Coordinates of C-alpha atoms in Angstrom, one line a residue:
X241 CA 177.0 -129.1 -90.4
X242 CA 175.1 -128.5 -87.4
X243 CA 172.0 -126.1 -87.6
X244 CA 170.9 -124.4 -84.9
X245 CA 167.8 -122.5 -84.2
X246 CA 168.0 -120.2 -81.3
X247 CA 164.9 -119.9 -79.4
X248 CA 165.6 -117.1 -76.6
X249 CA 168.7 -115.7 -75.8
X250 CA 170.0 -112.5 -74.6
X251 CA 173.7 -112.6 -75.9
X252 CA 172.9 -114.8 -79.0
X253 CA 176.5 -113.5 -80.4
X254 CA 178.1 -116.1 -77.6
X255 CA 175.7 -118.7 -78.1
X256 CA 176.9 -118.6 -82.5
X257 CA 180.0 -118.7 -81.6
X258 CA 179.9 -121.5 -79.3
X259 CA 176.9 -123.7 -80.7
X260 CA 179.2 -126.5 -81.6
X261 CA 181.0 -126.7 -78.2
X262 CA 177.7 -127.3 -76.5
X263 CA 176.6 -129.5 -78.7
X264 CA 179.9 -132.0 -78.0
X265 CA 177.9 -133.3 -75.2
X266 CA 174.3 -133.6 -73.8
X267 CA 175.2 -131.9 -70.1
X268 CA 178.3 -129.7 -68.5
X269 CA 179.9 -126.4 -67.9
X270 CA 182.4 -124.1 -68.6
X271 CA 184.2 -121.4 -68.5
X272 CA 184.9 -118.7 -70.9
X273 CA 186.2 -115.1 -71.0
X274 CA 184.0 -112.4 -73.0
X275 CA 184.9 -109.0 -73.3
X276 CA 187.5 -109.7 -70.7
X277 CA 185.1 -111.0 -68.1
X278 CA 185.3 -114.5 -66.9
X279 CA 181.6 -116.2 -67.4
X280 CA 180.6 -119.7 -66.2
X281 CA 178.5 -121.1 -68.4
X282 CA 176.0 -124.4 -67.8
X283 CA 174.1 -126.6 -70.7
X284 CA 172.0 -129.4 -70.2
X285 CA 169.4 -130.9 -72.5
X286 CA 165.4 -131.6 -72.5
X287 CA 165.2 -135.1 -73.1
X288 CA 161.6 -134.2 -75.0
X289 CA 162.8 -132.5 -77.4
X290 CA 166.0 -132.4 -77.3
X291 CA 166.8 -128.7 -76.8
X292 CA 169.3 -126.9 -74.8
X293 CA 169.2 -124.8 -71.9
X294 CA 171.9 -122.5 -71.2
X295 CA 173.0 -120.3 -68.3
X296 CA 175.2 -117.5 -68.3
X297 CA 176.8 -116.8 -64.9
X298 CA 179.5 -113.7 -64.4
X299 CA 182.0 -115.0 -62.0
X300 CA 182.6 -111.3 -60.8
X301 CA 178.7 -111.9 -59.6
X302 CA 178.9 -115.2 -58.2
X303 CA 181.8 -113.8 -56.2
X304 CA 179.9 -111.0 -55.0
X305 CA 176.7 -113.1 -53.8
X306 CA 179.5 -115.5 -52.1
X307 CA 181.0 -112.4 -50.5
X308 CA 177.6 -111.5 -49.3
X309 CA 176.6 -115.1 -48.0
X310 CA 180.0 -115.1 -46.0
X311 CA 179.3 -112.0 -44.6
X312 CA 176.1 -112.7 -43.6
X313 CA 177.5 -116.2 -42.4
X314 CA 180.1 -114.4 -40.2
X315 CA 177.4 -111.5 -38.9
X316 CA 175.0 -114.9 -38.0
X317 CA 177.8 -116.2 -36.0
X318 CA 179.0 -113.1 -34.3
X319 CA 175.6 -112.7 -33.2
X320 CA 175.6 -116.2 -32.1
X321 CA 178.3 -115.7 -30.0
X322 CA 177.1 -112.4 -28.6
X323 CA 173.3 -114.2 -27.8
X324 CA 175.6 -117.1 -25.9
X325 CA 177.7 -114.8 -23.6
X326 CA 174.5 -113.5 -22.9
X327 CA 172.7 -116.4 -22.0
X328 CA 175.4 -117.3 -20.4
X329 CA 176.2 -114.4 -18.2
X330 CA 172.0 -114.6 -17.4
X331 CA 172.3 -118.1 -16.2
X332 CA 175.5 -117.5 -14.6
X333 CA 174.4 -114.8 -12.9
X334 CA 171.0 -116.1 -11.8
X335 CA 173.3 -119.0 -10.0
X336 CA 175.8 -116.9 -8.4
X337 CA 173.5 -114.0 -7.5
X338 CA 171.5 -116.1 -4.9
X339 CA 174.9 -117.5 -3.3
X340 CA 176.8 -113.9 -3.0
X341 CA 173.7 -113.0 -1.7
X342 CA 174.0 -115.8 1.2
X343 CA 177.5 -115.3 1.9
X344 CA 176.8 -111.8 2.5
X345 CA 173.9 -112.6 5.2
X346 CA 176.9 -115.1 6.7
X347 CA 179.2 -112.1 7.0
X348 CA 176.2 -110.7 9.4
X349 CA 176.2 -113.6 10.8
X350 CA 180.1 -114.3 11.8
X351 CA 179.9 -110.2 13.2
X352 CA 177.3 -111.8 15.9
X353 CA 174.1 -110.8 14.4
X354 CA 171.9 -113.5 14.2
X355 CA 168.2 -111.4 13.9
X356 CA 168.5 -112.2 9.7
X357 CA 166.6 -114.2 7.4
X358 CA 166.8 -115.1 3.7
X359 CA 163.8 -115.3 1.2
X360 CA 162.9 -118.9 0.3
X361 CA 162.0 -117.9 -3.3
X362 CA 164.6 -119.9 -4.6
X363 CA 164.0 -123.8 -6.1
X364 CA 166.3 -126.7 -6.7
X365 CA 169.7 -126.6 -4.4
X366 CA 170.0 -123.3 -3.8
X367 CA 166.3 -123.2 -2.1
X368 CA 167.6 -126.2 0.1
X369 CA 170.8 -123.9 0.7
X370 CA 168.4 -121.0 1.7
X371 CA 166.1 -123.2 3.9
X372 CA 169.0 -124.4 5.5
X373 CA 170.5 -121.7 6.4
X374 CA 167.1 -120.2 7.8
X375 CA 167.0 -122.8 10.2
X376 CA 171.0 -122.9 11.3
X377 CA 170.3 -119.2 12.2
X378 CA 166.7 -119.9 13.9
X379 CA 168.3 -123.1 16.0
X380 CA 171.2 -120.8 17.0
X381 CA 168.9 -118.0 18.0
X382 CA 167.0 -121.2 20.0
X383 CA 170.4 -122.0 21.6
X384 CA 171.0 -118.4 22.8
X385 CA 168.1 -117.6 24.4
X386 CA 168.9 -121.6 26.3
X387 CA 172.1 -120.1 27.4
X388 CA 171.2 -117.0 28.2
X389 CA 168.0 -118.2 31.0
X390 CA 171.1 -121.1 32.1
X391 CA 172.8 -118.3 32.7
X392 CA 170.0 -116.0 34.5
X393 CA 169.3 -118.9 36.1
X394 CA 172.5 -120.0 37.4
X395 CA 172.9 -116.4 38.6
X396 CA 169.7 -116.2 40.7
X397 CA 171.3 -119.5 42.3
X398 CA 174.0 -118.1 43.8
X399 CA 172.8 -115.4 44.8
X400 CA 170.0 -117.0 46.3
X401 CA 172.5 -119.6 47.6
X402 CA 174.7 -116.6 49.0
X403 CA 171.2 -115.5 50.7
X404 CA 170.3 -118.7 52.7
X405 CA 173.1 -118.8 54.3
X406 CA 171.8 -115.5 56.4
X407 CA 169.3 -115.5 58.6
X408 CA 167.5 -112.1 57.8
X409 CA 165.6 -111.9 61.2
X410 CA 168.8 -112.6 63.3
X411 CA 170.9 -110.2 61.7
X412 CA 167.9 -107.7 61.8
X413 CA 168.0 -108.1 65.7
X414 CA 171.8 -108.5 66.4
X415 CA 171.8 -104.5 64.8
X416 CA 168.6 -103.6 66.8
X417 CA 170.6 -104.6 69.6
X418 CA 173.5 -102.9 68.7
X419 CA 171.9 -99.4 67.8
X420 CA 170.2 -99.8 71.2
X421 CA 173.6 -99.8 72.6
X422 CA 175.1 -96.9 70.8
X423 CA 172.4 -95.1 71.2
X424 CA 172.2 -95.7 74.9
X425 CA 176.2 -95.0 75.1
X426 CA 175.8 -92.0 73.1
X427 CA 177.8 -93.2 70.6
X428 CA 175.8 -92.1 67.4
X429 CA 178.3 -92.1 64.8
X430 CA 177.8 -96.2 65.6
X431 CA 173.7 -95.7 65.3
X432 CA 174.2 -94.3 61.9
X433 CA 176.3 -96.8 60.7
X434 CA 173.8 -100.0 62.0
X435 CA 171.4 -98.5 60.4
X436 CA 172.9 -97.9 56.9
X437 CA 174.4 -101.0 57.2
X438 CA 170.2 -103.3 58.1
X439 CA 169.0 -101.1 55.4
X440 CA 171.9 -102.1 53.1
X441 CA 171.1 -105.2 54.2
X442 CA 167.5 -105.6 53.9
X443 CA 167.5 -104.0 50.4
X444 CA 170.5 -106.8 49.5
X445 CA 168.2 -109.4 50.4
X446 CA 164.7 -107.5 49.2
X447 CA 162.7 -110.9 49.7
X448 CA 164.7 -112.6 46.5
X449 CA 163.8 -110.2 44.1
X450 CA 166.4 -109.2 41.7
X451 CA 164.6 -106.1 40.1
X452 CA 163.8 -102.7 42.4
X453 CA 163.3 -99.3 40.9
X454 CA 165.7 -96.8 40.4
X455 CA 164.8 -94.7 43.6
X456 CA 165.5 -97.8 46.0
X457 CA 168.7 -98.6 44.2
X458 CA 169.8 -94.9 44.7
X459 CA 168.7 -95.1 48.2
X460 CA 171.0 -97.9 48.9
X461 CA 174.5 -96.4 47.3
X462 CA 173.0 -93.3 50.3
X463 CA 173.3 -95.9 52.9
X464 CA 176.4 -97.4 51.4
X465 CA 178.1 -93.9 51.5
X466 CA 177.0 -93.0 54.6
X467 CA 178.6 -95.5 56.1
X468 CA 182.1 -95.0 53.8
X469 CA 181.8 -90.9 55.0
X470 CA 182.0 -92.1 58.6
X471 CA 184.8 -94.2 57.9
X472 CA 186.9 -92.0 55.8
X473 CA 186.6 -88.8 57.6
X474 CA 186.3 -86.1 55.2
X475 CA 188.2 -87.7 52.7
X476 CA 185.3 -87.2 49.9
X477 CA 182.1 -86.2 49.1
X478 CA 179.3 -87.1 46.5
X479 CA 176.7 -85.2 45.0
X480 CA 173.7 -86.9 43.1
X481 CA 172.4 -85.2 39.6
X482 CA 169.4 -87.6 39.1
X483 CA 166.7 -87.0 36.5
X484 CA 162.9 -87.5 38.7
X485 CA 162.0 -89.4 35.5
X486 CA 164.1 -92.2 36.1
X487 CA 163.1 -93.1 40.0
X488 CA 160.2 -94.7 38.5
X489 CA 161.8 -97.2 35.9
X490 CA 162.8 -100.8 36.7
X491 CA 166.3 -101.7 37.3
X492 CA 167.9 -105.1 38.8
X493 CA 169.9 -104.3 42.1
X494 CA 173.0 -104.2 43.3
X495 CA 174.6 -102.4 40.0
X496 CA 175.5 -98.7 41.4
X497 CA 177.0 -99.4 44.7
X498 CA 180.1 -101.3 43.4
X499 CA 180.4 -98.4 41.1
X500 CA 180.6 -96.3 43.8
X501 CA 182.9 -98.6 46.4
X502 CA 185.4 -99.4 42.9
X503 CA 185.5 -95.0 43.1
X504 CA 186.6 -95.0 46.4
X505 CA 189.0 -97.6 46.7
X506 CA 191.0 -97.2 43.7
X507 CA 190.4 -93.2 42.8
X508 CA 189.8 -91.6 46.3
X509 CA 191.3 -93.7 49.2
X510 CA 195.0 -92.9 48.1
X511 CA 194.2 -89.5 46.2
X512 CA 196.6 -86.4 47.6
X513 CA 193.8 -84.2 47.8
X514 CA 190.0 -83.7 48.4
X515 CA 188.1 -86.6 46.6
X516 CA 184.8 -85.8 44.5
X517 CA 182.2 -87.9 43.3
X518 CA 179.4 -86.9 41.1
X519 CA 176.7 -89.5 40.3
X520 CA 174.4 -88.5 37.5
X521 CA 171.4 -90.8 36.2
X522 CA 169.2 -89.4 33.0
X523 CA 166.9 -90.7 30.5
X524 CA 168.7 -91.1 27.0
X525 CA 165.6 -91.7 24.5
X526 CA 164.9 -95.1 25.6
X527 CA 167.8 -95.5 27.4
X528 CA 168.9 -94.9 31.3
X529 CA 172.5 -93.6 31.7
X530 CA 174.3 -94.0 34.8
X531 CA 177.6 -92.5 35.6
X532 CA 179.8 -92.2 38.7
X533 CA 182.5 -89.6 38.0
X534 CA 185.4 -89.2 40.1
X535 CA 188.2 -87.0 40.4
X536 CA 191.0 -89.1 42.1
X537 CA 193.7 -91.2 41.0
X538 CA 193.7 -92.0 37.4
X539 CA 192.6 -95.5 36.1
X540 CA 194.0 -97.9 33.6
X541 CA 191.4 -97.7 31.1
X542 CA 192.8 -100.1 28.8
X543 CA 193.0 -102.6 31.3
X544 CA 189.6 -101.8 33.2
X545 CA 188.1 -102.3 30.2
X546 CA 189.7 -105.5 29.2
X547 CA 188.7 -107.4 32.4
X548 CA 184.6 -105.8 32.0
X549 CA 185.1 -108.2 28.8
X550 CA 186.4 -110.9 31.1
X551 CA 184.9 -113.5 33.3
X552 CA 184.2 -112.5 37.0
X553 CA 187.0 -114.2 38.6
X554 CA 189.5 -111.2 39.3
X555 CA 188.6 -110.7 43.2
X556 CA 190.3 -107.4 42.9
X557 CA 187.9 -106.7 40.0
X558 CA 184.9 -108.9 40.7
X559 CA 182.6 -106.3 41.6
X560 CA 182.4 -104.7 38.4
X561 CA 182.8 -107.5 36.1
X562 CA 179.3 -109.0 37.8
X563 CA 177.7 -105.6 37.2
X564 CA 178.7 -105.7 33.7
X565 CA 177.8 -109.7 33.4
X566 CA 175.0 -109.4 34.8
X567 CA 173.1 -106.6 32.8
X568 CA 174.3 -108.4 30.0
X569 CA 173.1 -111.3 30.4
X570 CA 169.1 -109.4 32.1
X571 CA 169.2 -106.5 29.5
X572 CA 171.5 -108.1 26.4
X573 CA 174.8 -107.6 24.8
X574 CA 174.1 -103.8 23.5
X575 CA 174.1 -102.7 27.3
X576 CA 176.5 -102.9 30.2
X577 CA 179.1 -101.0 32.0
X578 CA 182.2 -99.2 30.5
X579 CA 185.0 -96.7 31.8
X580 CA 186.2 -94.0 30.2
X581 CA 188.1 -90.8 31.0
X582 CA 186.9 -87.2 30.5
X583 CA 189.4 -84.5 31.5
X584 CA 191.0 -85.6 34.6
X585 CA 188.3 -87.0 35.9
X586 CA 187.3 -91.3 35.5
X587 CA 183.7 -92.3 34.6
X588 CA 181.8 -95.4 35.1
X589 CA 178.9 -95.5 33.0
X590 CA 176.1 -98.0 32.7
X591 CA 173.5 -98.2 30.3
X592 CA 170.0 -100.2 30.5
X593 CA 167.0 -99.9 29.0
X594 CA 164.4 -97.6 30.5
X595 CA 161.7 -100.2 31.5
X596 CA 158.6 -98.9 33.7

């Protein structure tokens, strides 16, 4: 019979009834059901003396602590997952922020405005991106300005092309002569005219200079429609609304009288009844507006405006098409000339910048 001497235990009615099961072998486990609850039991034996240690698990515990390690396994992972998109969204973000942010300068840029620039903060590609897109813009802005002086320039050529081919001096005397004539016939309607027509001429040539002031331009559309009045009678008349704070400022020549001649050929020549013109000029903040208003026959505005776009080849239309090109291409692309119809009436209006 096997004695046993029970050293610690806290249920020693299981280890009783049990001693001779565990002793069956040195080491194992089991299971057993006590008081209706499933226990797991482990044994094993010190090989210095021989004595057993045994451990008493309940199942319904074991299950519990596994519950809780899954649990905690599932929370851990969830939180994994949550830390990832995270990360993720971060990096993805910190890629595609810097590259919406460029395609939204390029959206600038494809509307024509090329004054932008990105911050080079940016390393690896997406700082060559940036850089390179810096200097597309900057070499663009380069090739502008080269077109835009080409273009000045090849402007000034005609004209001053258009200019050698007359003599100022000899056309200067041919119309002394001629005043001396009519003036010596008593014909002074021709007087008037010669005269308009050397000042005209002498302010068309003004020594190659391309830029006057305001007050010379305005006194050449008066010589320009003092000649038109003698031609067409009583056909029309102009008033002048002109702000004395504008004489002063710079303007390039040769931009108003066209205006005025377009007026009269298509609004007033074939218009039923007294023709008006009204020719305002006044500052507009930093701005100088000119407008020539006139009452006659209506204009196609859609189509006026559609050839101003256009290049100056339209002989029928070249007049105002240069006026528009070329204060464009002196003043840039925010100013120019433009029709537009208020009431019955049909308005040329210019705009430049107000430059002493």
């Amino acid at each position: 019979m096997i004695r046993v001497k029970l050293i610690y235990s806290e249920d020693k009615s299981f280890l009783y009834r049990y001693t001779t099961k565990l002793y069956n072998s040195s080491a194992g486990s089991d299971f057993v059901t006590i008081n209706g609850n499933k226990i797991m039991v482990i044994y094993n034996t010190l090989p210095q003396n021989g004595w057993k240690l045994v451990g008493m698990v309940s199942m319904a515990e074991l299950n519990e602590k596994a519950e809780m390690i899954r649990n905690f396994i599932y929370l851990t992972a969830l939180l994994s997952l949550v830390i990832a998109a995270l990360i993720s969204l971060y990096f993805s973000y910190s890629i595609s922020q810097p590259i919406i942010k460029l395609a939204t300068e390029m959206k600038k840029v494809e509307k024509g405005n090329f004054n932008i620039s990105v911050e080079e903060n940016w390393g690896g590609e997406i700082g060559v991106l940036y850089s390179s897109f810096n200097y597309m813009i900057k070499r663009i802005n380069e090739l502008i300005h080269e077109v835009y002086l080409s273009k000045i320039k090849e402007k000034d050529a005609e004209l001053k092309a258009l200019q050698a081919q007359i003599n100022p001096h000899f056309l200067y005397n041919t119309l002394d002569t001629v005043n001396w004539l009519a003036v010596k016939h008593n014909v002074p309607e021709i007087s008037k005219i010669v005269n308009s027509l050397a000042s005209i001429l002498r302010y068309s040539i003004n020594k190659g200079n391309d830029v006057t002031t305001v007050e010379n331009e305005l006194k050449h559309v008066e010589s320009y429609i003092t000649i038109q009045k003698i031609r067409f009678k009583d056909k029309f008349e102009v008033s002048f609304n002109i702000d004395k704070r504008v004489l002063h400022y710079k303007t390039i020549k040769l931009i108003l009288q066209p205006l005025v001649e377009n007026a009269i050929i298509h609004g007033i020549e074939t218009y039923e009844g007294k023709g008006k013109i009204l020719i305002n000029g006044y500052l507009d903040g930093e701005k100088i507006v000119f407008e020539v208003i006139n009452n006659g026959n209506p204009i196609d505005l859609d189509l006026v405006n559609k050839l101003l776009d256009s290049p100056a080849d339209d002989k029928d239309s070249y007049g105002i098409q240069n006026v528009n090109e070329r204060i464009k291409l002196y003043y840039g692309e925010e100013y120019g000339l433009y029709y537009q119809a208020i009431d019955s009436n049909t308005v040329a209006r210019i705009v430049i910048p107000a430059v002493l």
